[in-house]
Amino acid sequence: MTHAVDIRGVSKVYGPAGAHTFALDRISLNVDKGEFVCLVGASGCGKTTLLNLVAGLDRPGAGEIEVQGRPALLFQEAALFPWLTAEKNIDLALRLRKVSKKERATRVDELLHTVRLDGFGDRRPHELSGGMRQRVALARALAQETQVLLMDEPFGALDAITRDLLHDEIERVWTETGVTVLFVTHNVREAVRLGDRVLVLSSRPGRVVAEFPINIARPRRLESPEVAAAASEVTDRLREEVRRHADDEDEA
Amino acid sequence: MPTTKTKPDPDVLDVELAGLDALDVPIAPAPSKARRIWAVAWPKLAAVGIFFLLWQSVVWVHWKPSYILPGPVPVLKELWHGVQSGALPKAAANTMQRAAIGYGIALLIGSTVGMAVARSKVLRTAIGSMITGLQTMPTIAWFPLAIVLFGLKESAILFVVILGAAPAIANGIITGVDHIPPVLLRAGRVLGARGLSTYRHVIIPACLPGYVAGLKQGWAFAWRSLLAGELLVIIAKKPSLGVRLELMHQQADYVAMVATMVTIFVIGVVVDSLFFARFERAIRGRWGLVDHAT
């Protein structure tokens, strides 16, 4: 398989027959191994639905999804277990993969170092900041030894400076581990800052309506003119998509 | 088509992350142990003091003659006497033993039924509301049936204690499971938790706050039912707090009667604060549900 993620003609319907709405309608996309692909779309484009399907949390109504290995999923809120310390959260991912106890201890330390949280292992989630929690979640996802990392607006709830640093951080982890990333966001700048490709999804039903390869050299900066120029192109396409729904208002 | 991967300057990023972390970490105040104990102790001592003062005031105004409503001093003297003679500890030991056995069985039944109902839609529809119904049923209403079924025996008391406590415990676990944030269940599934490991690593630890509230309430119900039982089901040659209470009443020894009441109250409070309140605090602290500002 050349693709890490291969989505072919996937549909997902919600609601009872007759009154149903398409969350996703025959959506097809693929992500190369080691590629960083960002999905952007307005509300109702089924971004989260799509990630749930790829993560295997839900089954598609039609179509096929092939994923290399079992993917890890990062949520908007870190979704750490509040009763476990940072260390134990990471450890649980290893435990559920039946890694031996001895190996786990070393691996947890390595992973904490990967996200630069050495020394914070014994903190509980409520004793960490939002950005730190998200990094623990990243370490926990990496503990799954996954080849595919799915991210559902992981930085959406963070303040600007933290988000900026975490962009560098996720980019570094991606470079070091060679993991494939499928990243969902509503923030176009963020998508252009991070992605090798940016895909624009339509809303109700969700489909890929445009694809923008981003050939800006890394490391990129959120503020650079190149990123801004590419972002405005993507935004224009997105706004066109939003205008298309101007008449829907009565239905909603 | 990945673009050329050039690393961002790693050292600068590390320093920046470390700086941000240092600024971000919430600072939890850690008062000294003595100060913490004092902060907990003085309101309690003050409350007890005020209570005794009010009680004594009622005695002082001679609302009732002092042989009917004794003041705190003779009652505390009687309490001390009862402890020294060994009669009160012996009665309390029997009562506590029943409490432990009854509560233990209620814990087992309540937890199992509660978890089953919480996780099964069919069971919930079938008996979910019945559990709440059982909980609202006054335990004293069960005694005629209990006595018919078991006779004037130990088992009649235990039966009612279990009926009193188990629904509260079951309801606690149901509430606990219902309040688990769905994202934690999804996180567990993504990490590969299935079947039993989901219970062990996600559902059981996640439902603890609600569960502990149920355990606490279950204890209150168990203790109340137990004392009602001991008043009604008097077993020969087996002293207990309930029997003692009834006996002193009949012998018109109102000082000893009130002393027994004080014992019942104190045991209920001590068990709660020693086990349940402590357990609850520990969990709230772990989850970060304690407001340090107050």
Short mmCIF file of C-alpha atoms in Angstrom, two decimals, chain A:
data_model
loop_
_atom_site.label_atom_id
_atom_site.label_comp_id
_atom_site.label_asym_id
_atom_site.label_seq_id
_atom_site.Cartn_x
_atom_site.Cartn_y
_atom_site.Cartn_z
CA MET A 1 0.00 0.00 0.00
CA THR A 2 1.47 3.32 -1.03
CA HIS A 3 -0.97 5.41 0.91
CA ALA A 4 -1.06 5.60 4.68
CA VAL A 5 -4.73 6.55 4.55
CA ASP A 6 -6.99 5.70 1.63
CA ILE A 7 -10.59 6.85 1.72
CA ARG A 8 -12.73 5.79 -1.24
CA GLY A 9 -16.30 6.90 -1.81
CA VAL A 10 -17.19 7.06 1.85
CA SER A 11 -20.67 8.22 2.85
CA LYS A 12 -22.14 8.69 6.28
CA VAL A 13 -25.76 9.49 6.94
CA TYR A 14 -27.27 10.75 10.17
CA GLY A 15 -30.86 10.81 11.24
CA PRO A 16 -33.81 8.54 10.44
CA ALA A 17 -34.54 7.37 6.91
CA GLY A 18 -36.48 10.02 5.01
CA ALA A 19 -35.31 12.90 7.21
CA HIS A 20 -31.65 11.96 7.01
CA THR A 21 -28.78 14.30 6.23
CA PHE A 22 -25.51 13.37 4.61
CA ALA A 23 -22.62 14.13 6.92
CA LEU A 24 -20.29 12.82 4.24
CA ASP A 25 -21.20 12.09 0.64
CA ARG A 26 -18.92 9.85 -1.41
CA ILE A 27 -15.80 11.49 -0.12
CA SER A 28 -12.47 10.26 -1.47
CA LEU A 29 -9.01 11.30 -0.40
CA ASN A 30 -5.68 9.75 0.36
CA VAL A 31 -2.65 10.61 2.41
CA ASP A 32 0.85 9.46 1.41
CA LYS A 33 3.13 7.81 3.92
CA GLY A 34 4.88 10.47 5.94
CA GLU A 35 2.72 13.23 4.50
CA PHE A 36 1.13 16.04 6.53
CA VAL A 37 -2.35 16.73 5.17
CA CYS A 38 -4.69 19.36 6.58
CA LEU A 39 -8.44 19.36 6.13
CA VAL A 40 -10.26 22.66 6.38
CA GLY A 41 -13.95 23.32 6.12
CA ALA A 42 -16.73 25.42 7.52
CA SER A 43 -19.14 24.07 10.10
CA GLY A 44 -21.07 20.99 9.12
CA CYS A 45 -18.47 19.63 6.73
CA GLY A 46 -18.20 16.38 8.68
CA LYS A 47 -14.55 16.79 9.66
CA THR A 48 -15.00 15.11 13.00
CA THR A 49 -17.20 12.41 11.49
CA LEU A 50 -14.48 11.66 8.98
CA LEU A 51 -11.77 11.34 11.64
CA ASN A 52 -14.02 9.10 13.73
CA LEU A 53 -14.46 6.84 10.72
CA VAL A 54 -10.73 6.71 10.02
CA ALA A 55 -10.05 6.04 13.70
CA GLY A 56 -12.51 3.15 13.63
CA LEU A 57 -14.82 4.69 16.24
CA ASP A 58 -17.68 4.60 13.78
CA ARG A 59 -18.53 2.64 10.64
CA PRO A 60 -19.14 4.25 7.25
CA GLY A 61 -22.52 3.83 5.58
CA ALA A 62 -20.85 3.19 2.24
CA GLY A 63 -17.37 3.15 0.78
CA GLU A 64 -14.04 1.91 2.02
CA ILE A 65 -11.34 3.14 4.34
CA GLU A 66 -7.88 1.66 4.45
CA VAL A 67 -5.45 2.76 7.10
CA GLN A 68 -1.90 1.65 7.70
CA GLY A 69 -1.91 0.12 11.18
CA ARG A 70 -4.11 1.42 13.93
CA PRO A 71 -4.27 5.20 13.93
CA ALA A 72 -4.00 7.41 17.00
CA LEU A 73 -6.46 10.26 17.51
CA LEU A 74 -5.86 13.57 19.24
CA PHE A 75 -8.96 15.44 20.37
CA GLN A 76 -9.55 19.16 20.73
CA GLU A 77 -9.58 18.74 24.49
CA ALA A 78 -6.58 16.60 25.46
CA ALA A 79 -8.87 13.84 26.78
CA LEU A 80 -6.31 12.73 29.33
CA PHE A 81 -7.61 10.53 32.11
CA PRO A 82 -7.92 12.92 35.06
CA TRP A 83 -7.26 10.23 37.67
CA LEU A 84 -3.88 9.35 36.17
CA THR A 85 -0.64 11.33 36.21
CA ALA A 86 0.92 12.41 32.91
CA GLU A 87 3.26 9.44 33.16
CA LYS A 88 0.48 6.95 33.83
CA ASN A 89 -1.59 8.32 30.97
CA ILE A 90 1.25 7.56 28.58
CA ASP A 91 1.92 4.27 30.34
CA LEU A 92 -1.67 3.13 29.84
CA ALA A 93 -1.30 3.37 26.06
CA LEU A 94 1.74 1.07 26.31
CA ARG A 95 -0.01 -1.24 28.75
CA LEU A 96 -2.97 -1.70 26.45
CA ARG A 97 -0.47 -2.71 23.76
CA LYS A 98 0.91 -5.30 26.20
CA VAL A 99 4.37 -3.79 26.39
CA SER A 100 6.39 -5.32 29.25
CA LYS A 101 6.61 -3.37 32.48
CA LYS A 102 10.36 -2.87 32.28
CA GLU A 103 10.22 -1.58 28.76
CA ARG A 104 7.33 0.72 29.61
CA ALA A 105 9.27 2.69 32.20
CA THR A 106 12.04 3.56 29.73
CA ARG A 107 9.60 4.27 26.93
CA VAL A 108 7.53 6.65 29.08
CA ASP A 109 10.66 8.67 29.90
CA GLU A 110 11.61 8.79 26.22
CA LEU A 111 8.16 9.97 25.22
CA LEU A 112 8.05 12.64 27.92
CA HIS A 113 11.35 13.85 26.54
CA THR A 114 10.00 13.82 22.99
CA VAL A 115 7.38 16.37 23.99
CA ARG A 116 9.88 18.16 26.25
CA LEU A 117 8.00 17.47 29.46
CA ASP A 118 10.81 15.78 31.35
CA GLY A 119 10.18 16.20 35.07
CA PHE A 120 6.42 16.75 34.68
CA GLY A 121 5.55 13.04 34.65
CA ASP A 122 4.12 12.96 38.15
CA ARG A 123 1.71 15.84 37.54
CA ARG A 124 -1.97 15.19 37.13
CA PRO A 125 -3.77 16.73 34.15
CA HIS A 126 -5.33 19.51 36.25
CA GLU A 127 -1.86 20.54 37.36
CA LEU A 128 -0.78 21.18 33.77
CA SER A 129 -1.61 23.97 31.35
CA GLY A 130 -3.74 23.37 28.27
CA GLY A 131 -0.70 23.26 26.01
CA MET A 132 1.12 20.84 28.27
CA ARG A 133 -1.92 18.58 28.44
CA GLN A 134 -2.05 18.52 24.67
CA ARG A 135 1.63 17.54 24.55
CA VAL A 136 1.00 14.71 27.02
CA ALA A 137 -1.83 13.61 24.73
CA LEU A 138 0.61 13.73 21.82
CA ALA A 139 3.09 11.59 23.76
CA ARG A 140 0.27 9.17 24.61
CA ALA A 141 -0.66 8.97 20.93
CA LEU A 142 2.98 8.33 19.99
CA ALA A 143 3.06 5.56 22.62
CA GLN A 144 0.63 3.67 20.39
CA GLU A 145 3.52 3.24 17.92
CA THR A 146 1.12 4.38 15.29
CA GLN A 147 2.04 5.24 11.74
CA VAL A 148 -0.94 7.51 11.34
CA LEU A 149 -1.77 10.42 13.60
CA LEU A 150 -5.26 11.90 13.33
CA MET A 151 -5.73 15.31 14.88
CA ASP A 152 -9.12 16.91 15.46
CA GLU A 153 -8.55 20.65 15.96
CA PRO A 154 -5.98 19.85 18.62
CA PHE A 155 -4.85 23.43 19.15
CA GLY A 156 -8.26 25.10 18.83
CA ALA A 157 -8.62 25.85 22.52
CA LEU A 158 -5.09 27.16 23.11
CA ASP A 159 -3.86 30.72 23.35
CA ALA A 160 -1.94 32.16 20.41
CA ILE A 161 1.61 31.90 21.73
CA THR A 162 1.13 28.33 22.96
CA ARG A 163 -0.39 27.39 19.63
CA ASP A 164 2.54 28.92 17.80
CA LEU A 165 5.05 26.89 19.81
CA LEU A 166 3.02 23.72 19.42
CA HIS A 167 3.07 24.18 15.65
CA ASP A 168 6.86 24.01 15.86
CA GLU A 169 6.59 21.09 18.24
CA ILE A 170 4.25 18.98 16.12
CA GLU A 171 6.36 19.75 13.08
CA ARG A 172 9.47 18.55 14.89
CA VAL A 173 7.80 15.36 16.10
CA TRP A 174 6.50 14.72 12.60
CA THR A 175 10.00 15.23 11.13
CA GLU A 176 11.68 13.05 13.75
CA THR A 177 9.23 10.15 13.70
CA GLY A 178 8.19 10.16 10.05
CA VAL A 179 4.57 9.67 11.12
CA THR A 180 1.72 10.43 8.72
CA VAL A 181 -0.57 13.21 9.89
CA LEU A 182 -4.18 13.94 8.96
CA PHE A 183 -4.98 17.24 10.65
CA VAL A 184 -8.43 18.80 10.82
CA THR A 185 -8.80 22.48 11.59
CA HIS A 186 -11.03 25.44 10.82
CA ASN A 187 -8.01 27.71 10.99
CA VAL A 188 -6.75 28.19 7.43
CA ARG A 189 -3.49 29.85 8.47
CA GLU A 190 -2.73 26.91 10.72
CA ALA A 191 -3.45 24.49 7.88
CA VAL A 192 -1.07 26.31 5.53
CA ARG A 193 1.57 26.66 8.25
CA LEU A 194 1.63 22.89 8.83
CA GLY A 195 0.41 21.01 5.77
CA ASP A 196 2.09 19.57 2.73
CA ARG A 197 -1.36 19.75 1.23
CA VAL A 198 -4.52 21.52 2.30
CA LEU A 199 -7.87 20.00 1.33
CA VAL A 200 -11.04 22.08 1.39
CA LEU A 201 -14.20 20.24 2.37
CA SER A 202 -17.67 21.33 1.35
CA SER A 203 -20.43 21.45 3.93
CA ARG A 204 -23.59 19.34 4.02
CA PRO A 205 -22.68 17.03 2.49
CA GLY A 206 -18.94 16.92 3.07
CA ARG A 207 -16.82 16.35 0.01
CA VAL A 208 -13.34 17.40 -1.05
CA VAL A 209 -13.90 20.40 -3.33
CA ALA A 210 -10.41 21.79 -3.66
CA GLU A 211 -6.83 20.79 -3.07
CA PHE A 212 -3.93 23.15 -2.46
CA PRO A 213 -0.37 21.81 -2.45
CA ILE A 214 1.71 24.00 -0.15
CA ASN A 215 5.24 24.24 -1.45
CA ILE A 216 6.58 26.74 1.02
CA ALA A 217 9.94 25.76 2.51
CA ARG A 218 10.01 24.64 6.14
CA PRO A 219 10.39 25.88 8.81
CA ARG A 220 7.45 28.15 8.11
CA ARG A 221 6.09 30.97 10.17
CA LEU A 222 2.46 31.72 10.69
CA GLU A 223 3.19 35.41 9.96
CA SER A 224 5.23 34.97 6.78
CA PRO A 225 3.88 36.59 3.58
CA GLU A 226 4.04 33.26 1.73
CA VAL A 227 1.83 31.59 4.31
CA ALA A 228 -0.52 34.57 4.28
CA ALA A 229 -0.78 34.52 0.48
CA ALA A 230 -1.52 30.79 0.33
CA ALA A 231 -3.98 31.13 3.19
CA SER A 232 -5.94 33.85 1.45
CA GLU A 233 -6.28 31.65 -1.61
CA VAL A 234 -7.68 28.82 0.51
CA THR A 235 -9.92 31.23 2.41
CA ASP A 236 -11.40 32.55 -0.84
CA ARG A 237 -12.34 29.03 -1.83
CA LEU A 238 -13.81 28.40 1.61
CA ARG A 239 -15.89 31.57 1.50
CA GLU A 240 -17.22 30.62 -1.87
CA GLU A 241 -18.34 27.39 -0.24
CA VAL A 242 -20.00 29.25 2.64
CA ARG A 243 -21.86 31.59 0.21
CA ARG A 244 -23.34 28.56 -1.48
CA HIS A 245 -25.28 27.89 1.74
CA ALA A 246 -26.82 31.37 2.03
CA ASP A 247 -30.21 29.97 1.01
CA ASP A 248 -30.11 27.08 3.48
CA GLU A 249 -30.95 29.32 6.39
CA ASP A 250 -34.66 28.72 6.19
CA GLU A 251 -34.17 24.98 6.53
CA ALA A 252 -31.97 25.23 9.60
#
